[in-house]
Amino acid sequence: MAKTQLEELNRNIYDFKNPDDYSFKAKGGLSREIVEDISRRKNEPKWMLDIRLKALETYNKLSLPTWGPDLSELNMDEISTYVQPKTEMKDKWEDVPSEIKNTFDKLGIPEAEKQYLAGVGAQYDSEVVYHSIKADLLKKGVIYTDMESAVREYPDLVREYFTKCVPLFEHKFIALHYAVWSGGSFVYVPSGVELDQPLQSYFRLNSPESGQFEHTLIIVDKGAKLHFIEGCSAPKYNKVNLHAGCVELFVKEGAYLRYSTIENWSKNMLNLNTKKAIIEKNGKVDWVSGSFGSKISMLYPMSILKGENAKTEYTGISFAGANQNLDTGFKVVHAAKNTSSVVNSRSISKNGGIATYRALVKILPEATNSKCSVSCDGLMLDSLSKSDTIPVNDVQTSDAEFSHEAKVGKISEKAIFYLMSRGLSEDDAKAMIVRGFASPVSKELPLEYAVEMNRLINLELEGAIG
Amino acid sequence: MKINFSPVLTSQNYGINFVTVEDGTFSKKVKPFSGTAAFAKDYLVERCDALPKDPLCNESLEQLKCSNTALKVVANSSDEPLIIKSHLDTTNNQMVGRLELVLNEDTKRDIIVLFESETPAYLNNFLHIVCKNGSTSNITILNDLAGCENYQTIEVETNENAMCNINIVDFCDSRSIIKSTTNLVGENSQAHIKMMYFVSNDGLLDINLSNNLLAKNCNTTINAVGAAANNAVKNFRGTIDFKQGSTKSFGSENELCLMLSQKAKVKALPMLLCHEEDVEGSHSTATGKIDTKALFYLMSRGLSKTDATKLIVKAKFNKILQDVNPEIQNHIINKIDRKLEENE
Amino acid sequence: MEKLLDIKNLHAKVGDKEILKGLNLSVNPGEVHVIMGPNGAGKSTLANVIFSHPEYQKTKGSIVFKGQDITNKKTNEIAKLGIFMSFQQPEEIAGISVFNFIKTAKNKLSGAPVDFFELKDEIAENMNALSMQENMQNRDLNVGFSGGEKKKNEILQMLELKPTLAILDETDSGLDVDAIKTVSNGINMFLNSDRALIIITHSTKILEKLDNYFVHVLVDGKIVHTGDKSLADEIDKHGYSTFKGK
């Protein structure tokens, strides 16, 4: 009996390769009316409503994945409650769990931000900061706005790209996402524009329904450069526990995009995010990812190296503590000549946490002279935890260099003794080694994020959270 | 029909979780077979009752119950290798066999299990290898089959202080589906599974090696080196699983596949599963073609391209072959030479 | 004058094997004690046991440092009392630079924050005296360091952390002639009338610059003979055969 196999739910199962063979039936969860309502409230053009409805149809036909962590606690019949606008859910600060509030304190989050992060503030007023950035960007022709505004103000541009990177039928949660998406960022960087300062999703004006089904669409035009940072180390709390977001990245010829994420969802969340980048000739995408928090995560950023000489690098760390199952990894498809990918993934598991690294490297016949190297290391801090590495390598040309290595083990006792002989306590020694293990990621982040990430690691080690 | 599933599933889209064969492949109508013979002294033969606990699929298990040869061989210590050879030809062309190899306590023996056929044949074999306390064994399983359909299930058990080397050598030009499950149940036991393969023509080679560490202080490795030529398809699944209780154990997995043609398709899924903290696990896989720099270097010393290729490929295979009993080593090396010449 | 270090009848084992079988040693401030002996005698074991290495167990005897019984103290507590060990095989710790590590260690030992600029100057001075390349302080701790670089890094830490008693475990092994000279310099910089040094070594080269020191011969888990400089020369010429019988 395979360890992480999900039992098929008792409902009709359709082969997703033939979506038109069967008619759809309305399920208990999500109805056409709810989706139409969402579109109407946002004042969307008809083409967007059509996409939502097609997604709903697809969602009803696809079945849940048969692999990965057990998602059976997700009650699909109550999906409709997940998509009600927040204004109808009267959350109060008092209802936010104390451990969340404690973490805010320990991480030094200012008062106003706390309410925003806890999802109880109606607006987090970053208006002033945001507007000054916005003015500067407009001068350069950069568009940075929330997704709903983009649909209204730049419909042609959005329409050209929306769903073209991550298609509707990719999997059940993407179909759900496209049916009920709400909030998210839209960025367009015109040709040749290089932005020195990173754009942070944090600074966007909070829209009432952001959080669970955000759609981020970023287009970096020829020769442009952008560093985009999403998330933050403070735990994002939401009563409703499903996050099925989607990130579509288009990197055109000769362009560069660095996409950094620190995710720290609260410990009740199911984080099923889909992120993909399509990279054209001579383009490059660097992914930097730190995953903490959430109860279950299924997170596999993907790069499609579509044009010649395209490159991608992924550096990621995930920390799975008690009652967490973090199933993460990276996917790359080499679809053109001279492409290269480098993957450096690390995971830490503690207190019964499960950290799984899943990956796919696919090198297609046309990807001659391609190079790919993957390294993944798992650090286990005790015997209750699990660390599994499940990489799939599909090489369809002899003219490619591919190597993969992985290690798993615990903190070396000799290293602990060495550090203790210099006066560090055992806990301090372990923390130093774990931070060192995570350093390839913290090195790639802007300083304040790196500092926050280190603080987060310390908190995780102390077991102060959850 | 889907068979030879990996211990943990990946997304179905990747097509690496299992392999598909025709329905009715494992028919229960089994003809008689008389092609097995054992050579060398110091062994006992009894009737074999063993059946796989983790078969390729249910149908394969049912067919094995109707086996046409079932032998239990208990090897005693000796310097002479024990050779069990099964020869198939146009009359003896269907083998559904069960073979149990037992090494008693503190026995030391080399064993060679050979399946050979130059004409199309069908094989579904179960090899059960039991290494009792303190035994030391070096077992080579050679599949020297042309145009055959070969299904092979291997189950190995190592007890306390036992040391077991298994070398699987497979030449496949048609179909070879191999599943090997090794359970290190005794403390301080070692199991090293090495595999060398050469899959050519329109061959399909599907390998699924699982090593489970269940006791303290154990050491296990998986080492697979092979070449894929012409239109061959190779799927490799390797799993090292540190189960709870396997404190202070060590496991490593390495896979290298040389692609000798542009049309070959190779997939690999090297899994490292860990449920125990105080262990050391690592794995690596690599795919590539013959290093052009090395080829050039050798050719500049007067070797033809074929000879230079042979040298490079054999050098890579050497690590695996060095543990194979000399009795059969030359046969294998000659076969590699011939396959490389055919490939040119 | 109170003894700095007083070891009485120390027995210690690793696994089931007893390595130290009743070792006695006293060290006073200002002294240099050299421990020599054949391989396997227990020299490194002694150093590790003083520091409560988790793989070793003390079965009998006591270790008293500055009047305090440290036999059962934890490794970092012992470090805080003012003992330092230079490792024979220093560990590589990725992710923290030499500079940051020294800063953190000093902070832990003194309990007080360390001034960044003062530290930078001090480290630069010491690195210069040890002929170490300046950029080494930015490299990850011991990662990719050659044998010689690792040993110099240990001496650098000793000079920075300023212990009262320093134990050098085969610091000279694997070093070329120049490096040995540099390490000798470092040792001289360290020594003063309040501090003491225990040097575990095979060769006398590292002792050439020192004037006075005690030489102890450790054979089969015990100190079997004690002498002065001339004993070291004798061992150099004739080996340990005369002592093994005892």
XYZ file of N, CA and C in Angstrom, chain C residues 63-142:
240
model
N 38.260 16.023 36.953
C 38.956 17.111 36.265
C 38.532 18.397 36.953
N 39.526 19.122 37.480
C 39.205 20.369 38.175
C 39.903 21.520 37.461
N 39.155 22.536 37.111
C 39.703 23.690 36.392
C 39.435 24.960 37.188
N 40.480 25.694 37.510
C 40.348 26.928 38.311
C 39.535 26.653 39.567
N 39.787 25.500 40.178
C 39.086 25.195 41.418
C 37.700 24.620 41.237
N 37.175 24.592 40.021
C 35.821 24.059 39.798
C 35.887 22.661 39.201
N 35.030 21.785 39.683
C 34.978 20.434 39.142
C 34.211 20.468 37.808
N 34.894 20.165 36.740
C 34.211 20.229 35.431
C 33.979 18.845 34.837
N 34.186 17.819 35.681
C 34.073 16.451 35.159
C 32.738 16.204 34.465
N 31.656 16.774 35.033
C 30.352 16.479 34.449
C 29.717 17.661 33.745
N 30.524 18.666 33.460
C 29.934 19.847 32.820
C 29.782 19.633 31.319
N 28.877 20.425 30.700
C 28.644 20.320 29.249
C 29.728 21.094 28.492
N 29.896 20.698 27.250
C 30.941 21.268 26.397
C 30.951 22.796 26.396
N 29.786 23.417 26.175
C 29.804 24.870 26.066
C 30.040 25.536 27.425
N 29.613 24.871 28.508
C 29.881 25.427 29.835
C 31.389 25.438 30.090
N 32.056 24.368 29.659
C 33.507 24.293 29.842
C 34.191 25.395 29.026
N 33.698 25.606 27.802
C 34.284 26.663 26.974
C 34.148 28.012 27.666
N 32.987 28.227 28.262
C 32.733 29.521 28.907
C 33.649 29.745 30.099
N 34.108 28.654 30.733
C 34.994 28.833 31.878
C 36.396 29.243 31.437
N 36.691 29.087 30.150
C 37.975 29.582 29.654
C 38.915 28.530 29.115
N 38.367 27.431 28.597
C 39.223 26.434 27.951
C 38.920 26.454 26.451
N 39.952 26.284 25.651
C 39.785 26.280 24.196
C 40.492 25.061 23.629
N 39.902 24.436 22.611
C 40.594 23.320 21.967
C 40.750 23.598 20.481
N 41.952 23.399 19.989
C 42.158 23.482 18.539
C 42.010 22.068 17.996
N 41.017 21.871 17.116
C 40.690 20.530 16.655
C 41.711 19.986 15.667
N 41.874 18.675 15.727
C 42.750 18.020 14.764
C 42.110 18.070 13.375
N 40.778 17.843 13.341
C 40.051 17.938 12.076
C 38.878 18.888 12.246
N 39.130 20.185 12.043
C 38.058 21.157 12.271
C 36.878 20.926 11.332
N 35.674 21.085 11.867
C 34.450 20.834 11.107
C 34.163 21.952 10.111
N 33.593 21.580 8.977
C 33.167 22.591 8.008
C 31.710 22.956 8.295
N 31.443 24.208 8.522
C 30.059 24.635 8.782
C 29.659 25.622 7.699
N 28.828 25.170 6.790
C 28.419 26.044 5.684
C 27.411 27.068 6.163
N 27.448 28.230 5.570
C 26.395 29.209 5.828
C 26.759 30.272 6.850
N 27.922 30.184 7.465
C 28.314 31.273 8.383
C 29.772 31.601 8.128
N 30.057 32.884 8.038
C 31.421 33.276 7.696
C 32.305 33.193 8.932
N 33.617 33.127 8.691
C 34.584 33.071 9.792
C 34.385 34.267 10.718
N 34.224 35.437 10.109
C 34.064 36.658 10.893
C 32.843 36.593 11.796
N 31.702 36.250 11.175
C 30.467 36.207 11.948
C 30.508 35.155 13.034
N 31.202 34.063 12.745
C 31.283 33.012 13.744
C 32.077 33.498 14.952
N 33.230 34.121 14.690
C 34.047 34.604 15.805
C 33.269 35.634 16.620
N 32.545 36.481 15.911
C 31.746 37.505 16.606
C 30.701 36.846 17.507
N 30.005 35.827 16.965
C 28.987 35.133 17.743
C 29.596 34.427 18.936
N 30.750 33.756 18.715
C 31.373 33.003 19.800
C 31.829 33.955 20.915
N 32.420 35.088 20.526
C 32.867 36.048 21.537
C 31.695 36.560 22.345
N 30.617 36.799 21.637
C 29.393 37.255 22.266
C 28.914 36.236 23.296
N 28.910 34.967 22.922
C 28.435 33.926 23.832
C 29.334 33.797 25.048
N 30.626 33.913 24.810
C 31.556 33.700 25.911
C 31.505 34.836 26.921
N 31.374 36.070 26.407
C 31.435 37.192 27.342
C 30.056 37.609 27.804
N 29.022 37.225 27.051
C 27.672 37.629 27.405
C 27.376 39.063 27.010
N 28.384 39.759 26.498
C 28.161 41.165 26.149
C 28.278 41.349 24.643
N 27.617 42.366 24.074
C 27.713 42.567 22.632
C 29.133 42.947 22.227
N 29.486 42.600 21.004
C 30.848 42.821 20.527
C 30.842 43.980 19.536
N 31.773 44.917 19.721
C 31.833 46.058 18.799
C 32.375 45.613 17.440
N 31.587 45.877 16.395
C 31.905 45.412 15.043
C 33.260 45.918 14.561
N 33.484 47.210 14.704
C 34.708 47.792 14.129
C 35.951 47.409 14.900
N 35.803 47.360 16.244
C 36.933 46.919 17.062
C 37.334 45.514 16.674
N 36.317 44.687 16.489
C 36.580 43.299 16.147
C 37.263 43.200 14.788
N 36.767 43.981 13.843
C 37.350 43.934 12.508
C 38.841 44.274 12.539
N 39.163 45.293 13.324
C 40.575 45.680 13.427
C 41.397 44.587 14.077
N 40.861 44.038 15.169
C 41.607 43.016 15.893
C 41.853 41.793 15.024
N 40.812 41.375 14.310
C 40.955 40.202 13.451
C 41.984 40.469 12.351
N 41.926 41.663 11.789
C 42.879 41.993 10.717
C 44.303 41.876 11.227
N 44.523 42.386 12.448
C 45.860 42.309 13.050
C 46.312 40.874 13.234
N 45.439 40.059 13.809
C 45.797 38.669 14.073
C 45.999 37.876 12.792
N 45.149 38.147 11.808
C 45.279 37.415 10.551
C 46.610 37.750 9.890
N 46.990 39.004 10.025
C 48.271 39.433 9.467
C 49.419 38.691 10.139
N 49.375 38.627 11.466
C 50.435 37.947 12.217
C 50.503 36.472 11.844
N 49.348 35.899 11.456
C 49.321 34.482 11.115
C 49.481 34.256 9.614
N 49.838 35.314 8.887
C 49.995 35.224 7.423
C 48.763 34.636 6.766
N 47.591 35.068 7.219
C 46.353 34.582 6.600
C 45.833 35.632 5.629
N 45.258 35.180 4.518
C 44.692 36.117 3.545
C 43.459 36.798 4.127
N 43.380 38.104 3.890
C 42.300 38.866 4.514
C 40.898 38.394 4.157
N 40.715 37.948 2.904
C 39.352 37.578 2.494
C 38.881 36.278 3.140
N 39.770 35.589 3.841
C 39.377 34.327 4.442
C 38.284 34.511 5.486
N 38.215 35.708 6.064
C 37.221 35.911 7.103
C 35.807 35.963 6.533
N 35.713 36.159 5.220
C 34.386 36.192 4.615
C 33.943 34.846 4.084
N 34.870 33.886 4.082
C 34.495 32.570 3.577
C 33.747 31.808 4.659
N 32.936 30.854 4.203
C 32.194 30.028 5.163
C 33.166 29.241 6.038
N 32.813 29.074 7.290
C 33.707 28.491 8.296
C 34.307 27.151 7.883
N 35.581 27.183 7.547
C 36.333 25.979 7.194
C 35.904 25.298 5.898
